[in-house]
Each structure stands twice: as structure tokens, then as C-alpha cells.
């Protein structure tokens, strides 16, 4: 299985970079992992709704350039479905059994995802009703993907 994570913005904090590297290394025994970073747009203080929409559209256009035809796309969105770790593991396993060879996870920027990206998504996944920094979300997502592979391989994992 190939897993691609497309995230808006660069990871600047060393502790996030180290965590991402660690989970990438751990995942290498289970799947082929690609992490793609697309540039974020500067958001002016007190941006209007129209400005925010344009920003999300520009970021969304950059994201969609990296979504390959035939890939099953999961957008991380607050309004998405919340799954337990075992339910996410089941979803990944069922996609593999159903001949899906490539899953793309998409993490938006500080304003979220454009309607174009959300409409392209095959599934919308929410980790919480809370908002997380996109840099931290990348680490959380990687950890949950790693946990899913451990669950599906009947290997021990922390409950």
C-alpha cells in the first residue's frame, strides 16, 4: 500500500520534524510513505471571508495538483467522521482488500480546506471537534496510521 500525506505549510519546529522522521521510519516496514508539503498562503490579520476563501482556494489548487487519479482521498476536516483507532485500522484494511493501492490523506492550513478539496475527497475524517495546529496534526496522523498497521498486523500497541 502507498500512503501519501499532503500537508499545507512547512514544518519548522525540530521536535515535530523528529517525530515525523521517527514515524516515517516505523511505517517503512508496512507501507510506502510519501509526505508532500505545499506552500501556505499568508493570511492577513482580520481577513475578510472573501480573502479567506481565496486563500483556501490557492492552497487547495496546490494540494489537488498532487492527488493522483485513482487514489482514495481522505480529507482531514472537523465536520468529518470520527473513528476510533481500531475503526481507522479497519478502514485502511478494507481499502487494501478492496484493491485500493494508494491512500492520500490531506491536511489543510490554518483556515482549513477549500470546497474543491473537500468535494474531491472520497472520505472526510475528523480527529476531534477541536482545532489542532497543522504541524501537530501531521504527527498525530502519522502515529494513528502507524497504530492502524500495528493493529492490522496483530502486533501490540498502547490502548
PDB file of C-alpha atoms in Angstrom:
ATOM      1  CA  UNK A   1       0.000   0.000   0.000  1.00  0.00           C
ATOM      2  CA  UNK A   2       1.155   3.504  -0.751  1.00  0.00           C
ATOM      3  CA  UNK A   3       0.241   6.259   1.695  1.00  0.00           C
ATOM      4  CA  UNK A   4       0.690   9.910   0.775  1.00  0.00           C
ATOM      5  CA  UNK A   5       0.196  12.753   3.203  1.00  0.00           C
ATOM      6  CA  UNK A   6      -0.277  16.160   1.638  1.00  0.00           C
ATOM      7  CA  UNK A   7       0.064  18.979   4.139  1.00  0.00           C
ATOM      8  CA  UNK A   8      -0.141  22.730   3.795  1.00  0.00           C
ATOM      9  CA  UNK A   9       2.871  24.562   5.196  1.00  0.00           C
ATOM     10  CA  UNK A  10       6.379  23.654   6.191  1.00  0.00           C
ATOM     11  CA  UNK A  11       7.330  22.008   9.458  1.00  0.00           C
ATOM     12  CA  UNK A  12       9.594  24.465  11.244  1.00  0.00           C
ATOM     13  CA  UNK A  13       9.845  23.042  14.756  1.00  0.00           C
ATOM     14  CA  UNK A  14      12.609  20.487  15.224  1.00  0.00           C
ATOM     15  CA  UNK A  15      10.579  18.396  17.670  1.00  0.00           C
ATOM     16  CA  UNK A  16       7.821  17.922  15.055  1.00  0.00           C
ATOM     17  CA  UNK A  17      10.409  17.107  12.393  1.00  0.00           C
ATOM     18  CA  UNK A  18      11.993  14.474  14.642  1.00  0.00           C
ATOM     19  CA  UNK A  19       8.614  12.889  15.412  1.00  0.00           C
ATOM     20  CA  UNK A  20       7.697  12.818  11.713  1.00  0.00           C
ATOM     21  CA  UNK A  21      11.031  11.190  10.871  1.00  0.00           C
ATOM     22  CA  UNK A  22      10.532   8.577  13.602  1.00  0.00           C
ATOM     23  CA  UNK A  23       7.027   7.587  12.496  1.00  0.00           C
ATOM     24  CA  UNK A  24       8.099   7.609   8.848  1.00  0.00           C
ATOM     25  CA  UNK A  25      10.879   5.179   9.724  1.00  0.00           C
ATOM     26  CA  UNK A  26       8.489   2.946  11.702  1.00  0.00           C
ATOM     27  CA  UNK A  27       5.939   2.946   8.869  1.00  0.00           C
ATOM     28  CA  UNK A  28       8.530   1.964   6.254  1.00  0.00           C
ATOM     29  CA  UNK A  29       8.089  -1.718   7.153  1.00  0.00           C
ATOM     30  CA  UNK A  30       4.339  -1.560   6.475  1.00  0.00           C
ATOM     31  CA  UNK A  31       3.825   0.775   3.515  1.00  0.00           C
ATOM     32  CA  UNK A  32       5.446   3.168   1.086  1.00  0.00           C
ATOM     33  CA  UNK A  33       5.042   6.622   2.604  1.00  0.00           C
ATOM     34  CA  UNK A  34       5.338   9.968   0.850  1.00  0.00           C
ATOM     35  CA  UNK A  35       4.916  13.301   2.583  1.00  0.00           C
ATOM     36  CA  UNK A  36       4.277  16.293   0.350  1.00  0.00           C
ATOM     37  CA  UNK A  37       4.335  19.829   1.673  1.00  0.00           C
ATOM     38  CA  UNK A  38       2.628  22.584  -0.303  1.00  0.00           C
ATOM     39  CA  UNK A  39       3.174  26.260   0.371  1.00  0.00           C
ATOM     40  CA  UNK A  40       0.703  28.044   2.568  1.00  0.00           C
ATOM     41  CA  UNK A  41      -0.659  31.495   1.870  1.00  0.00           C
ATOM     42  CA  UNK A  42      -0.100  34.419   4.197  1.00  0.00           C
ATOM     43  CA  UNK A  43      -3.347  35.275   5.936  1.00  0.00           C
ATOM     44  CA  UNK A  44      -3.701  38.942   6.827  1.00  0.00           C
ATOM     45  CA  UNK A  45      -4.972  39.818  10.298  1.00  0.00           C
ATOM     46  CA  UNK A  46      -8.741  40.166  10.256  1.00  0.00           C
ATOM     47  CA  UNK A  47      -9.027  38.760   6.745  1.00  0.00           C
ATOM     48  CA  UNK A  48     -12.464  39.029   5.209  1.00  0.00           C
ATOM     49  CA  UNK A  49     -14.499  35.951   4.366  1.00  0.00           C
ATOM     50  CA  UNK A  50     -13.727  36.559   0.696  1.00  0.00           C
ATOM     51  CA  UNK A  51      -9.983  36.774   1.353  1.00  0.00           C
ATOM     52  CA  UNK A  52     -10.108  33.557   3.363  1.00  0.00           C
ATOM     53  CA  UNK A  53     -11.944  31.806   0.539  1.00  0.00           C
ATOM     54  CA  UNK A  54      -9.280  32.927  -1.967  1.00  0.00           C
ATOM     55  CA  UNK A  55      -6.507  31.728   0.361  1.00  0.00           C
ATOM     56  CA  UNK A  56      -8.117  28.300   0.775  1.00  0.00           C
ATOM     57  CA  UNK A  57      -8.653  28.100  -2.994  1.00  0.00           C
ATOM     58  CA  UNK A  58      -4.964  28.843  -3.720  1.00  0.00           C
ATOM     59  CA  UNK A  59      -3.831  26.248  -1.168  1.00  0.00           C
ATOM     60  CA  UNK A  60      -6.425  23.778  -2.464  1.00  0.00           C
ATOM     61  CA  UNK A  61      -5.204  24.172  -6.048  1.00  0.00           C
ATOM     62  CA  UNK A  62      -1.676  23.312  -4.861  1.00  0.00           C
ATOM     63  CA  UNK A  63      -2.976  20.260  -2.989  1.00  0.00           C
ATOM     64  CA  UNK A  64      -5.029  18.923  -5.886  1.00  0.00           C
ATOM     65  CA  UNK A  65      -2.012  19.031  -8.225  1.00  0.00           C
ATOM     66  CA  UNK A  66      -0.546  16.208  -6.121  1.00  0.00           C
ATOM     67  CA  UNK A  67      -3.642  13.986  -5.909  1.00  0.00           C
ATOM     68  CA  UNK A  68      -3.168  11.150  -8.389  1.00  0.00           C
ATOM     69  CA  UNK A  69      -6.027   9.697 -10.380  1.00  0.00           C
ATOM     70  CA  UNK A  70      -7.347   6.543  -8.727  1.00  0.00           C
ATOM     71  CA  UNK A  71      -6.035   7.391  -5.260  1.00  0.00           C
ATOM     72  CA  UNK A  72      -8.518   7.108  -2.402  1.00  0.00           C
ATOM     73  CA  UNK A  73      -8.523  10.549  -0.814  1.00  0.00           C
ATOM     74  CA  UNK A  74      -9.190  11.230   2.860  1.00  0.00           C
ATOM     75  CA  UNK A  75      -9.512  14.885   3.852  1.00  0.00           C
ATOM     76  CA  UNK A  76      -8.994  15.778   7.495  1.00  0.00           C
ATOM     77  CA  UNK A  77     -11.910  18.033   8.329  1.00  0.00           C
ATOM     78  CA  UNK A  78     -13.644  18.981  11.561  1.00  0.00           C
ATOM     79  CA  UNK A  79     -17.015  18.104  10.010  1.00  0.00           C
ATOM     80  CA  UNK A  80     -15.809  14.633   9.012  1.00  0.00           C
ATOM     81  CA  UNK A  81     -16.485  11.270  10.618  1.00  0.00           C
ATOM     82  CA  UNK A  82     -14.763  10.472  13.889  1.00  0.00           C
ATOM     83  CA  UNK A  83     -13.262   6.987  14.097  1.00  0.00           C
ATOM     84  CA  UNK A  84     -11.577   5.065  16.863  1.00  0.00           C
ATOM     85  CA  UNK A  85      -8.071   3.762  16.207  1.00  0.00           C
ATOM     86  CA  UNK A  86      -9.429   0.288  15.512  1.00  0.00           C
ATOM     87  CA  UNK A  87     -12.060   1.698  13.145  1.00  0.00           C
ATOM     88  CA  UNK A  88      -9.352   3.568  11.228  1.00  0.00           C
ATOM     89  CA  UNK A  89      -7.328   0.341  11.098  1.00  0.00           C
ATOM     90  CA  UNK A  90     -10.400  -1.476   9.726  1.00  0.00           C
ATOM     91  CA  UNK A  91     -10.936   1.266   7.131  1.00  0.00           C
ATOM     92  CA  UNK A  92      -7.329   1.054   5.903  1.00  0.00           C
ATOM     93  CA  UNK A  93      -7.501  -2.742   5.797  1.00  0.00           C
ATOM     94  CA  UNK A  94     -10.823  -2.745   3.916  1.00  0.00           C
ATOM     95  CA  UNK A  95      -9.467  -0.282   1.364  1.00  0.00           C
ATOM     96  CA  UNK A  96      -6.496  -2.592   0.767  1.00  0.00           C
ATOM     97  CA  UNK A  97      -8.736  -5.640   0.457  1.00  0.00           C
ATOM     98  CA  UNK A  98     -10.898  -3.644  -1.959  1.00  0.00           C
ATOM     99  CA  UNK A  99      -7.920  -3.185  -4.293  1.00  0.00           C
ATOM    100  CA  UNK A 100      -7.115   0.389  -3.260  1.00  0.00           C
ATOM    101  CA  UNK A 101      -3.364   0.641  -3.641  1.00  0.00           C
ATOM    102  CA  UNK A 102      -2.950   4.313  -2.776  1.00  0.00           C
ATOM    103  CA  UNK A 103      -4.461   6.366   0.046  1.00  0.00           C
ATOM    104  CA  UNK A 104      -3.930  10.130   0.175  1.00  0.00           C
ATOM    105  CA  UNK A 105      -4.505  11.969   3.447  1.00  0.00           C
ATOM    106  CA  UNK A 106      -4.893  15.746   3.169  1.00  0.00           C
ATOM    107  CA  UNK A 107      -4.198  18.210   5.981  1.00  0.00           C
ATOM    108  CA  UNK A 108      -5.237  21.797   5.341  1.00  0.00           C
ATOM    109  CA  UNK A 109      -3.662  25.018   6.504  1.00  0.00           C
ATOM    110  CA  UNK A 110      -4.749  27.330   9.285  1.00  0.00           C
ATOM    111  CA  UNK A 111      -8.049  28.150   7.541  1.00  0.00           C
ATOM    112  CA  UNK A 112      -8.918  24.576   6.639  1.00  0.00           C
ATOM    113  CA  UNK A 113      -9.555  23.080   3.216  1.00  0.00           C
ATOM    114  CA  UNK A 114     -11.181  24.575   0.132  1.00  0.00           C
ATOM    115  CA  UNK A 115     -14.542  23.327  -1.055  1.00  0.00           C
ATOM    116  CA  UNK A 116     -12.783  21.909  -4.138  1.00  0.00           C
ATOM    117  CA  UNK A 117     -10.578  19.680  -1.969  1.00  0.00           C
ATOM    118  CA  UNK A 118     -13.476  18.642   0.258  1.00  0.00           C
ATOM    119  CA  UNK A 119     -15.582  17.799  -2.814  1.00  0.00           C
ATOM    120  CA  UNK A 120     -12.729  15.725  -4.288  1.00  0.00           C
ATOM    121  CA  UNK A 121     -12.313  13.727  -1.077  1.00  0.00           C
ATOM    122  CA  UNK A 122     -13.670  10.199  -1.010  1.00  0.00           C
ATOM    123  CA  UNK A 123     -13.939  10.410   2.782  1.00  0.00           C
ATOM    124  CA  UNK A 124     -13.779  13.136   5.408  1.00  0.00           C
ATOM    125  CA  UNK A 125     -12.072  12.219   8.671  1.00  0.00           C
ATOM    126  CA  UNK A 126     -12.225  14.212  11.889  1.00  0.00           C
ATOM    127  CA  UNK A 127      -9.855  13.595  14.761  1.00  0.00           C
ATOM    128  CA  UNK A 128     -11.830  15.851  17.079  1.00  0.00           C
ATOM    129  CA  UNK A 129     -14.132  18.846  17.152  1.00  0.00           C
ATOM    130  CA  UNK A 130     -11.093  20.713  18.427  1.00  0.00           C
ATOM    131  CA  UNK A 131      -8.719  22.545  16.115  1.00  0.00           C
ATOM    132  CA  UNK A 132      -5.073  21.419  16.037  1.00  0.00           C
ATOM    133  CA  UNK A 133      -2.049  23.142  14.501  1.00  0.00           C
ATOM    134  CA  UNK A 134      -1.441  21.557  11.095  1.00  0.00           C
ATOM    135  CA  UNK A 135       2.163  20.747  12.062  1.00  0.00           C
ATOM    136  CA  UNK A 136       0.985  18.790  15.106  1.00  0.00           C
ATOM    137  CA  UNK A 137      -1.769  17.138  13.083  1.00  0.00           C
ATOM    138  CA  UNK A 138       0.817  15.650  10.767  1.00  0.00           C
ATOM    139  CA  UNK A 139       2.450  13.895  13.735  1.00  0.00           C
ATOM    140  CA  UNK A 140      -0.894  12.739  15.139  1.00  0.00           C
ATOM    141  CA  UNK A 141      -1.959  11.384  11.747  1.00  0.00           C
ATOM    142  CA  UNK A 142       1.311   9.502  11.256  1.00  0.00           C
ATOM    143  CA  UNK A 143       1.009   7.987  14.724  1.00  0.00           C
ATOM    144  CA  UNK A 144      -2.540   6.821  14.003  1.00  0.00           C
ATOM    145  CA  UNK A 145      -1.555   5.312  10.644  1.00  0.00           C
ATOM    146  CA  UNK A 146       1.316   3.503  12.354  1.00  0.00           C
ATOM    147  CA  UNK A 147      -1.064   2.309  15.092  1.00  0.00           C
ATOM    148  CA  UNK A 148      -3.509   1.100  12.409  1.00  0.00           C
ATOM    149  CA  UNK A 149      -0.822  -1.025  10.764  1.00  0.00           C
ATOM    150  CA  UNK A 150       0.200  -2.446  14.149  1.00  0.00           C
ATOM    151  CA  UNK A 151      -3.444  -3.326  14.892  1.00  0.00           C
ATOM    152  CA  UNK A 152      -3.905  -4.915  11.458  1.00  0.00           C
ATOM    153  CA  UNK A 153      -0.712  -6.933  11.916  1.00  0.00           C
ATOM    154  CA  UNK A 154      -1.903  -8.181  15.344  1.00  0.00           C
ATOM    155  CA  UNK A 155       1.101  -6.538  16.960  1.00  0.00           C
ATOM    156  CA  UNK A 156       0.990  -4.961  20.416  1.00  0.00           C
ATOM    157  CA  UNK A 157       0.020  -1.330  20.653  1.00  0.00           C
ATOM    158  CA  UNK A 158      -0.809   1.001  23.506  1.00  0.00           C
ATOM    159  CA  UNK A 159      -4.543   1.132  24.190  1.00  0.00           C
TER     160      UNK A 159
END
